[in-house]
Coordinates of C-alpha atoms and ligand atoms in Angstrom, one line a residue:
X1 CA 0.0 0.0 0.0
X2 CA 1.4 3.4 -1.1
X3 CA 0.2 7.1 0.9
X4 CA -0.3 10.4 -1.3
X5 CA -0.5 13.7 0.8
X6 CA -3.5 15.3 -0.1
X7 CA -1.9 18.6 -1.2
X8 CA 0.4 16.6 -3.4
X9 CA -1.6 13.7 -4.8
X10 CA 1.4 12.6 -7.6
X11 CA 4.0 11.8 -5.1
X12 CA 3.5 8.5 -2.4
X13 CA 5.5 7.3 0.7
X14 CA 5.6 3.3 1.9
X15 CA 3.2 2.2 4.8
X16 CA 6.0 2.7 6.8
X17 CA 6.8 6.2 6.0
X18 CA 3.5 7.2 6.4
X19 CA 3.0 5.8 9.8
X20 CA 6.1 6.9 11.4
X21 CA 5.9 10.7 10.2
X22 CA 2.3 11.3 10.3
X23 CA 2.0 14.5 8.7
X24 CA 3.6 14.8 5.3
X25 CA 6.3 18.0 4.6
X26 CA 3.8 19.7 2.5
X27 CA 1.2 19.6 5.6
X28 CA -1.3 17.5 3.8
X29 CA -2.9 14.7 5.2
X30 CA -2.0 10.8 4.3
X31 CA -4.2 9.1 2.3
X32 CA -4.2 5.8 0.7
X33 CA -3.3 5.6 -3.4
X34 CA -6.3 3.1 -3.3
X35 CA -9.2 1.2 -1.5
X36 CA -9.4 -2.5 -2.4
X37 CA -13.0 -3.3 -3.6
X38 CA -14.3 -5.9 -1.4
X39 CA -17.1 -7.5 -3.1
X40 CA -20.7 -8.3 -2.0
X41 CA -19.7 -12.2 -0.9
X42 CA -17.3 -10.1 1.5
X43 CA -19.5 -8.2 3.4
X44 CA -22.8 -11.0 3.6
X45 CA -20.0 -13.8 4.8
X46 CA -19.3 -11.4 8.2
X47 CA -22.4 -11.6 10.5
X48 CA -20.6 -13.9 12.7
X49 CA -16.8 -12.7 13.0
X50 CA -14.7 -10.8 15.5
X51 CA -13.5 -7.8 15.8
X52 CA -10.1 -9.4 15.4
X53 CA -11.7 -11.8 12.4
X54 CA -12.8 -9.1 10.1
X55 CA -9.9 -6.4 11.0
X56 CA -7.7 -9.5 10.2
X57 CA -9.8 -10.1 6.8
X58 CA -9.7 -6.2 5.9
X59 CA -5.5 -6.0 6.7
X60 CA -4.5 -8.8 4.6
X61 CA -6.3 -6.8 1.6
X62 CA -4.7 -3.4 2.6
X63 CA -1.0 -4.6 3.8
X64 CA -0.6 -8.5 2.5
X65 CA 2.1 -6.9 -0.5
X66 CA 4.2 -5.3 3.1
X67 CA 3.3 -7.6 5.9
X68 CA 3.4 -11.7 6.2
X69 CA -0.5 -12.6 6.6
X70 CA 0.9 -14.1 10.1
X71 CA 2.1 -11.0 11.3
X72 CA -1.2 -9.4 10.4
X73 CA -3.2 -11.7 12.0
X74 CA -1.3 -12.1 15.1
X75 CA -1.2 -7.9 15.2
X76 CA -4.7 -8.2 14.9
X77 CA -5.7 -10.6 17.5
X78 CA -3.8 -8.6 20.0
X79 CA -5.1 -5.3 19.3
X80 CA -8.6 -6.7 19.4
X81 CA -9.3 -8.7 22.5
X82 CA -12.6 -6.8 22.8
X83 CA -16.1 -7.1 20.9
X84 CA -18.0 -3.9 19.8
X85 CA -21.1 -5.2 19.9
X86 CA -24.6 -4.0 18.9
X87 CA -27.2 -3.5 21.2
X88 CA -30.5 -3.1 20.1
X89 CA -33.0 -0.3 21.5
X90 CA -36.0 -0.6 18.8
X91 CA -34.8 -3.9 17.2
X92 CA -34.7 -3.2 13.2
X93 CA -34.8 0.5 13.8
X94 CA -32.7 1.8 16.4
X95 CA -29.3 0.7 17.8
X96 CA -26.3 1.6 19.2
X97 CA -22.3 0.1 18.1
X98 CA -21.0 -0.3 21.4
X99 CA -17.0 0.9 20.9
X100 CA -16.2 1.5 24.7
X101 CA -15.6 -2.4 25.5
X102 CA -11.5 -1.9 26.1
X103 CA -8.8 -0.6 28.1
X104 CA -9.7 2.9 28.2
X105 CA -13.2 3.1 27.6
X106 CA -13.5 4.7 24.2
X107 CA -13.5 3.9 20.7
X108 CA -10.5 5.5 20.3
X109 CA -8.6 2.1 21.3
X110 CA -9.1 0.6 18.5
X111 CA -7.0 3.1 16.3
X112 CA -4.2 3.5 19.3
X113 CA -4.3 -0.5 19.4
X114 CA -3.7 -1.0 15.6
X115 CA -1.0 1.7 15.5
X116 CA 0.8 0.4 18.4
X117 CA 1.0 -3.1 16.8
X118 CA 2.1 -1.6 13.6
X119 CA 4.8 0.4 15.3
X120 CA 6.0 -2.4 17.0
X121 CA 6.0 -4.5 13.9
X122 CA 8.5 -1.9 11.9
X123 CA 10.7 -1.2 15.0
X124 CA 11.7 -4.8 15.4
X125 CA 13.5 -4.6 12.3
X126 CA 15.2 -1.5 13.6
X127 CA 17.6 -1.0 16.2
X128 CA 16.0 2.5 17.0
X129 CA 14.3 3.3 19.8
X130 CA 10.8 5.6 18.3
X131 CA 9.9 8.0 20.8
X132 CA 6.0 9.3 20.6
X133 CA 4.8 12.1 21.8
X134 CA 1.6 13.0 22.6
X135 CA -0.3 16.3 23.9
X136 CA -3.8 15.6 25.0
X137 CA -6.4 16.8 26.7
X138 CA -7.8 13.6 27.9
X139 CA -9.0 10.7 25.9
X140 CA -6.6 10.6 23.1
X141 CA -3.9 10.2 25.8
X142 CA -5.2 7.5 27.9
X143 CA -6.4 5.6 24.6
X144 CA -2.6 6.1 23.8
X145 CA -1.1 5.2 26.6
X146 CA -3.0 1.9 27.3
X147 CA -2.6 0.8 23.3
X148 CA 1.4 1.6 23.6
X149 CA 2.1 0.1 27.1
X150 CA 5.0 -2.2 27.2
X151 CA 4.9 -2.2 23.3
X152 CA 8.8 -3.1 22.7
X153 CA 11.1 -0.7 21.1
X154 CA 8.8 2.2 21.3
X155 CA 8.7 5.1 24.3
X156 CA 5.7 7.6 25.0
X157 CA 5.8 10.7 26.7
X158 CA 2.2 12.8 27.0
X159 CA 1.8 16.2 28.2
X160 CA -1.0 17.1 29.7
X161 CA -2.4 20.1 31.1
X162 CA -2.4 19.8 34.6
X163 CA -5.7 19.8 36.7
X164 CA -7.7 20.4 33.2
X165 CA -8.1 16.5 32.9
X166 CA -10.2 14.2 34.9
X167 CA -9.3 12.0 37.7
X168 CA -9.5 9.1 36.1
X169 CA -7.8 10.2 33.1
X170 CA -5.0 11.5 34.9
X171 CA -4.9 8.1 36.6
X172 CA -4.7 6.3 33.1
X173 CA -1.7 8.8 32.1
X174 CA 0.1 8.6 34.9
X175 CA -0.1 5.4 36.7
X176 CA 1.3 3.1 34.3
X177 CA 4.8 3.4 34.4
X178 CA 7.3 1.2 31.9
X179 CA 7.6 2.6 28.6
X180 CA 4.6 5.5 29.4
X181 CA 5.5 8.6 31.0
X182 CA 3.9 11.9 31.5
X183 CA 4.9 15.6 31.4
X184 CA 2.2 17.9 33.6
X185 CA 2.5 20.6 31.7
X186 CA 1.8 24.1 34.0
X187 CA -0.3 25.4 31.3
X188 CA -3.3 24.6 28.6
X189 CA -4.2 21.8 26.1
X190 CA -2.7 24.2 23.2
X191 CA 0.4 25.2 25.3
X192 CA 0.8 21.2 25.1
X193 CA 0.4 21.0 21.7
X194 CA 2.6 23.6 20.9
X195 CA 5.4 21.9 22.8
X196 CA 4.9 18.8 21.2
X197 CA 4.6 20.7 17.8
X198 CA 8.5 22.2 18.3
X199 CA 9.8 19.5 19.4
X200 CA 9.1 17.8 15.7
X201 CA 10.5 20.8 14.1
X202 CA 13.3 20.6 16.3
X203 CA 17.1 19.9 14.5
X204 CA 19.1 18.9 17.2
X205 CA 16.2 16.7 18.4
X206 CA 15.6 14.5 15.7
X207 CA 19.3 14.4 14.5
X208 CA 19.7 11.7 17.1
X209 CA 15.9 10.7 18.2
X210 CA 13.2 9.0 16.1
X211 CA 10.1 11.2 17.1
X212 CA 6.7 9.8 16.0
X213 CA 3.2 11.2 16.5
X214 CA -0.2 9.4 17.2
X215 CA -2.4 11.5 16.9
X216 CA -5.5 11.5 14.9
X217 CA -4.1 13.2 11.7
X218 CA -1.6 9.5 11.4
X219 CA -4.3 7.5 8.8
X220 CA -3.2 4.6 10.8
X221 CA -5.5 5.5 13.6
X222 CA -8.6 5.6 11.2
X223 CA -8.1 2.8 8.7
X224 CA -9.0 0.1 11.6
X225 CA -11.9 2.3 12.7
X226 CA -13.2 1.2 9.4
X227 CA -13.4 -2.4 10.8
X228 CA -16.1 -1.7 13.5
X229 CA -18.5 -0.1 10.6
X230 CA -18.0 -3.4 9.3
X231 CA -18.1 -5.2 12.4
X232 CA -21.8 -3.5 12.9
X233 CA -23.1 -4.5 9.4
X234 CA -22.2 -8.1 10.3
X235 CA -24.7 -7.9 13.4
X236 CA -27.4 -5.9 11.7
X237 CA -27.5 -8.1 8.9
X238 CA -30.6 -10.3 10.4
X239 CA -32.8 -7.6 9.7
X240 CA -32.5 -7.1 5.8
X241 CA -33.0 -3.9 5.6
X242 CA -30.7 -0.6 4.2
X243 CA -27.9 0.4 7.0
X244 CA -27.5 4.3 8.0
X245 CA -24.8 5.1 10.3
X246 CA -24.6 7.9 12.8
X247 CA -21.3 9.3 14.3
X248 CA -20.9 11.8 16.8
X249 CA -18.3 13.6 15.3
X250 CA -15.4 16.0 16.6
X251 CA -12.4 15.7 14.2
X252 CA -14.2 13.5 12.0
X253 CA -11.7 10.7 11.9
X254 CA -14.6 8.6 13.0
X255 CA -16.5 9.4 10.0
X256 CA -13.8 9.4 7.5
X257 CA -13.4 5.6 8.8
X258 CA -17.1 4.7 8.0
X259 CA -17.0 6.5 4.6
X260 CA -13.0 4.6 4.0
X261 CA -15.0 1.7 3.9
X262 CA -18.0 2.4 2.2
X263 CA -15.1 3.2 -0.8
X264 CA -13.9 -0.2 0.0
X265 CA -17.8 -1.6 -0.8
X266 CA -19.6 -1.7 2.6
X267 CA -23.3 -0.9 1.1
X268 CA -24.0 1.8 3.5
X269 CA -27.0 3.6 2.9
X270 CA -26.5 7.1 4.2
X271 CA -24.2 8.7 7.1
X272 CA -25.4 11.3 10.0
X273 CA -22.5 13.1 11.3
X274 CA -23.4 14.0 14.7
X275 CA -22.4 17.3 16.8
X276 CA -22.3 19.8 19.4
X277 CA -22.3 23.3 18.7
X278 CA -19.3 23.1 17.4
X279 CA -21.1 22.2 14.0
X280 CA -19.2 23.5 11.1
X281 CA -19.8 20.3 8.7
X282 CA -23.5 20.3 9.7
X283 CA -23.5 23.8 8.4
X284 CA -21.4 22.8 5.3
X285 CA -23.9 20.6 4.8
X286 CA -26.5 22.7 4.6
X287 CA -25.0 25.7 2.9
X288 CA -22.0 24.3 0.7
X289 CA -19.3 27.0 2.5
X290 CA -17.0 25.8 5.0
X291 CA -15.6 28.0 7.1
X292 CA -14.0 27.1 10.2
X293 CA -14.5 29.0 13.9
X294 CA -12.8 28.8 17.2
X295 CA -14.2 26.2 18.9
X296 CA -17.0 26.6 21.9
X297 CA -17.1 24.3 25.5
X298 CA -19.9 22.1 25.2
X299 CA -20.7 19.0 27.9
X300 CA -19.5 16.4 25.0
X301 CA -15.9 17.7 25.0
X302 CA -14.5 15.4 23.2
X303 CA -16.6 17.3 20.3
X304 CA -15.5 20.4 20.8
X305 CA -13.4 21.4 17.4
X306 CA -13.6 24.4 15.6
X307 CA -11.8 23.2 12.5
X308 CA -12.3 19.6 12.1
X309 CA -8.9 17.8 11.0
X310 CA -10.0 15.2 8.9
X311 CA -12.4 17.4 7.1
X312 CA -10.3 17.4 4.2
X313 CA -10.1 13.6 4.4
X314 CA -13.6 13.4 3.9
X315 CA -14.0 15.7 1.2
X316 CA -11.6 14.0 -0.8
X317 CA -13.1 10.4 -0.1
X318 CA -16.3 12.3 -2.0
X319 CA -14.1 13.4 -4.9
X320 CA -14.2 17.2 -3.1
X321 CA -17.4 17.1 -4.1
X322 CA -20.1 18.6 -2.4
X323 CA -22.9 17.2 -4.5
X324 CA -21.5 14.0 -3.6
X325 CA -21.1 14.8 0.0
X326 CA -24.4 15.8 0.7
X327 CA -25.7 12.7 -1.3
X328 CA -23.8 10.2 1.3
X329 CA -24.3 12.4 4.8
X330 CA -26.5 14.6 6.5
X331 CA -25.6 16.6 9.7
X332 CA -27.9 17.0 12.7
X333 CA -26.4 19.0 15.7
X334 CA -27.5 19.9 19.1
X335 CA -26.9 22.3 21.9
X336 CA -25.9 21.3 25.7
X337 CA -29.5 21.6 26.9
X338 CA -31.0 19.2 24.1
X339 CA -28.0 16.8 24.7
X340 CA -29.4 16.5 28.5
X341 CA -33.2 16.2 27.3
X342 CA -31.8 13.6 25.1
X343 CA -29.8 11.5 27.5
X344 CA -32.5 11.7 30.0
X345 CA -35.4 10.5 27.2
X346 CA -32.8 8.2 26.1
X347 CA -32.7 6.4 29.5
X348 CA -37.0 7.0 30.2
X349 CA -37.6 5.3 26.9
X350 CA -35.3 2.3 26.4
X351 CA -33.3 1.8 29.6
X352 CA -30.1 2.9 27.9
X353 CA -27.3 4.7 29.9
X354 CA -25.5 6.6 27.3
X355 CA -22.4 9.2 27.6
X356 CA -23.3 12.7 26.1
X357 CA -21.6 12.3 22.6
X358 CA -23.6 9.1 22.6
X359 CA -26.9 10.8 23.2
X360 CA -25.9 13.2 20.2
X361 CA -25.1 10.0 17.9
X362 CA -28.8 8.9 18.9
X363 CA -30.5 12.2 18.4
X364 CA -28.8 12.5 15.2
X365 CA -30.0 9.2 13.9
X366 CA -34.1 9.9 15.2
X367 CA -33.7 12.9 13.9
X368 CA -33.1 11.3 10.4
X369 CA -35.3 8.4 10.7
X370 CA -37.9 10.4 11.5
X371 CA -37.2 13.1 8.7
X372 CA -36.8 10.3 5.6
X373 CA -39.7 8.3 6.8
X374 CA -37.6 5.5 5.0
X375 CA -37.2 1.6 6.4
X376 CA -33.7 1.7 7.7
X377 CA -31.8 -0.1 10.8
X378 CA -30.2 2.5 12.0
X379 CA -26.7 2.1 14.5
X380 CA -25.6 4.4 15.8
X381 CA -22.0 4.6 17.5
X382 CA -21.8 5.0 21.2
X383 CA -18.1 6.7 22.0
X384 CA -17.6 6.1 25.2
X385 CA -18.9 4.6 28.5
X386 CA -20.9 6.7 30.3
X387 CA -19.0 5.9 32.7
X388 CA -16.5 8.0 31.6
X389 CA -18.5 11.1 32.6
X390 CA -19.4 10.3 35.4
X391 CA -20.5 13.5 37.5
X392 CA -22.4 14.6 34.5
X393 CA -24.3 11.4 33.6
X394 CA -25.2 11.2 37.3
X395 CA -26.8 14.2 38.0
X396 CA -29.1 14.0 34.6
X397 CA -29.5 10.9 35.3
X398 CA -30.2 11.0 39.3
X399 CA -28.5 7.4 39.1
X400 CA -25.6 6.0 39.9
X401 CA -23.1 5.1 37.2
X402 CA -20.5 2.2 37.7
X403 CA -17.0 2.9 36.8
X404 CA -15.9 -0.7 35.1
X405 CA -13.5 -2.4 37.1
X406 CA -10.3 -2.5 34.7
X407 CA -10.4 1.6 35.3
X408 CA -11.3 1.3 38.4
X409 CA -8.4 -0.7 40.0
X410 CA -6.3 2.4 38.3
X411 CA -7.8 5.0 41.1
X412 CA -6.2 3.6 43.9
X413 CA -2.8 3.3 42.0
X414 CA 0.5 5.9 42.6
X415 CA 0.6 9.0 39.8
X416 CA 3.9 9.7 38.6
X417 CA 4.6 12.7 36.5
X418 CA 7.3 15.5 35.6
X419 CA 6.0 18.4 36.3
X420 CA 7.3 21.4 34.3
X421 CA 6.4 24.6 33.4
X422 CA 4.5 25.4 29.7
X423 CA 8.2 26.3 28.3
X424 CA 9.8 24.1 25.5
X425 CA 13.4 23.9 26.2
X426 CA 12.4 23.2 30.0
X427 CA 10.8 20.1 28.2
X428 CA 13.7 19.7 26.3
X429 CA 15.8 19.3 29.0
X430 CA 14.0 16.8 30.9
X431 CA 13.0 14.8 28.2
X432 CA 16.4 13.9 27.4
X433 CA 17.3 13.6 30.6
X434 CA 15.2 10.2 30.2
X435 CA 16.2 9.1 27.3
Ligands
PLP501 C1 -12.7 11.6 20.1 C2 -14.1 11.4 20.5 C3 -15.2 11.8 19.6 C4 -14.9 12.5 18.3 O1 -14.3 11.6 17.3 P1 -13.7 12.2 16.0 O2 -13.1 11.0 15.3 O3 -12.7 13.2 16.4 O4 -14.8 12.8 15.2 C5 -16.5 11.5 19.9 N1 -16.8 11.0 21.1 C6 -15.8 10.6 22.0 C7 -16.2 10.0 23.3 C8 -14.5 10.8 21.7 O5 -13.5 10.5 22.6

């Protein structure tokens, strides 16, 4: 498999290249020369495979001409020791794609996982150490950190903003020790993120360091997103009917995943992309201009972005354009005080607990139904565990919420950090002092 940048579409990089240096010189974003087809007999022969099974099936078409098909299926089966099931609200109408059933409690595992296995694969042929850095501002890092824990040959160091991340978050940063540790950064998410940003720009740095990203601009973290759409399909299958597909949406990696595979055949019927406030392709949707804004604080934070990354990912998977676009998604979004109602009627009506950007994947999918009047099953994707916002669930809600016990044996253990102040070369200099 060969990677184009998207500003420069006639030059390609290796699978390699593209994962290890995520963003490409002419600050494009990867992309993939070209989506195997998989065929009808693909798609209705899945109803009854893993995770592991169909992420397996999909890498040996991307990656068989790079990787031995043993290699792929035993990086599979390790990233993949979790189901993302489908649970049912209206059976044949309404459900939700479960993604919060590993380590860290949000869908974002499965892309860390898939990288981290890839990473490790390359740097066993290579006697350098790969450093990753991270900046986060809470989910990306703990997905991170769990998915790259005592991966061999490669070190993590996240900055995070200290006392702007949960508890338990911090917990999952900080308590892990090995090849994971964290910078508290005396500053913001974006004084993080600037850090992080020089010290890839930084000569004397990566004259003797191999620095990697893994963030959501690297196309490794979406491609085995794609798996789960897939993964859905197979379980919704019974009901014979069209499949629509609502994501709640931030950077839209999520949704450039679903619409990678519909490229790759997946007959999915239509998309919802699903937001906050911060609803720039919603509006793009609507009016055919795009035009990014600073982003607002909404109570489904992991939403809140004012340019979406992978916008341009998704544009180009509809040709750039907008015709096209529109044709394949609509966008539905929804302000702080809906999302509450929501959750709430949520719960009254079927019994579900669901997290707020859950609730907004929901919402976005009744909305839709309701508006087409057309026979679809209709999944949509379900983030994180509620669990995960805890405080806020609880009091909409007025019920407890149950923290799952692989997080919560992490509460009671020791945070380490190295706490330093929002200034690069005082990062610099105790960085390498643990290398
Ligand atoms: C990251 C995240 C999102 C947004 O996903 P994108 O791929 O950035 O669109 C939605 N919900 C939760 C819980 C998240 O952590």
């Amino acid at each position: 498999m060969r990677f184009y940048s998207t500003n420069s579409p006639q030059t390609t990089v290796s699978t390699e290249q593209a994962l290890f240096h995520s963003l490409p010189a002419d600050k494009g974003l990867y992309m993939p020369t070209h989506l195997p087809f998989l065929g009808p007999d693909f798609f209705s022969a899945i109803a009854d495979q893993s995770l592991a099974d169909i992420g397996f099936a999909i890498s040996k078409a991307l990656f068989s001409d790079e990787i031995s098909k043993a290699d792929l299926e035993e990086l599979t089966h390790q990233a993949f020791p979790f189901a993302t099931p489908v649970v049912d609200l209206e059976p044949g109408k309404t459900s939700v794609l479960e993604l919060f059933h590993g380590p860290s409690l949000a869908f974002k595992d499965v892309g860390a996982r898939y990288m981290a296995g890839l990473m490790s694969h390359y740097s066993k042929h290579s006697d350098k150490e790969v450093n990753i850095l991270v900046a986060t501002s809470g989910d990306t890092g703990g997905a991170v950190a769990m998915g790259f824990h005592n991966v061999p040959g490669v070190r993590v160091s996240i900055l995070y903003p200290t006392g702007r991340v949960s508890e338990l978050q911090e917990k999952q940063l900080t308590t892990l020790g090995g090849n994971i540790q964290a910078f508290e950064v005396d500053g913001s998410f974006d004084d993080c993120q600037a850090i992080v940003k020089q010290a890839f720009v930084d000569a004397e740095l990566n004259a003797h360091l191999s620095l990697s990203s893994a963030n959501s601009i690297n196309i490794f973290r979406l491609i085995p997103q794609g798996f789960y759409y897939v993964s859905a399909y197979g379980q919704v299958q019974k009901y014979h009917k069209p499949v629509v597909f609502s994501t709640p949406s931030g950077n839209f990696g999520n949704l450039s995943a679903g619409a990678m595979v519909q490229k790759m055949g997946l007959p999915v019927a239509h998309f919802i992309a699903a937001t906050n406030l911060n609803h720039v392709v919603p509006t793009y949707l609507e009016t055919g201009v795009y035009s990014p804004k600073p982003s607002v604080t909404t109570i489904s934070n992991a939403m809140d972005v004012g340019n979406p990354s992978n916008f341009v990912r998704l544009a180009h998977l509809y040709d750039d354009d907008y015709d096209q676009f529109k044709t394949n998604v609509s966008g539905y979004f929804f302000d702080d005080d809906e999302t509450r109602a929501g959750m709430k009627r949520i719960h009254d009506q079927f019994g579900y607990v669901a997290c707020p950007h859950t609730a907004i994947g929901i919402m976005g999918l009744q909305s839709y139904l309701n508006e087409t009047q057309q026979d679809y099953v209709g999944v949509a994707l379900a983030t994180a565990h509620p669990s995960k916002f805890k405080p806020l669930v609880e009091e909409v809600l007025a019920q407890v919420v149950e923290v799952p016990e692989r997080l919560e044996i992490l509460a009671h253990r020791k945070k380490y950090s190295i706490v330093i102040p929002a200034d690069y070369e005082a990062f610099k200099e105790s960085f390498l002092q643990t290398i």
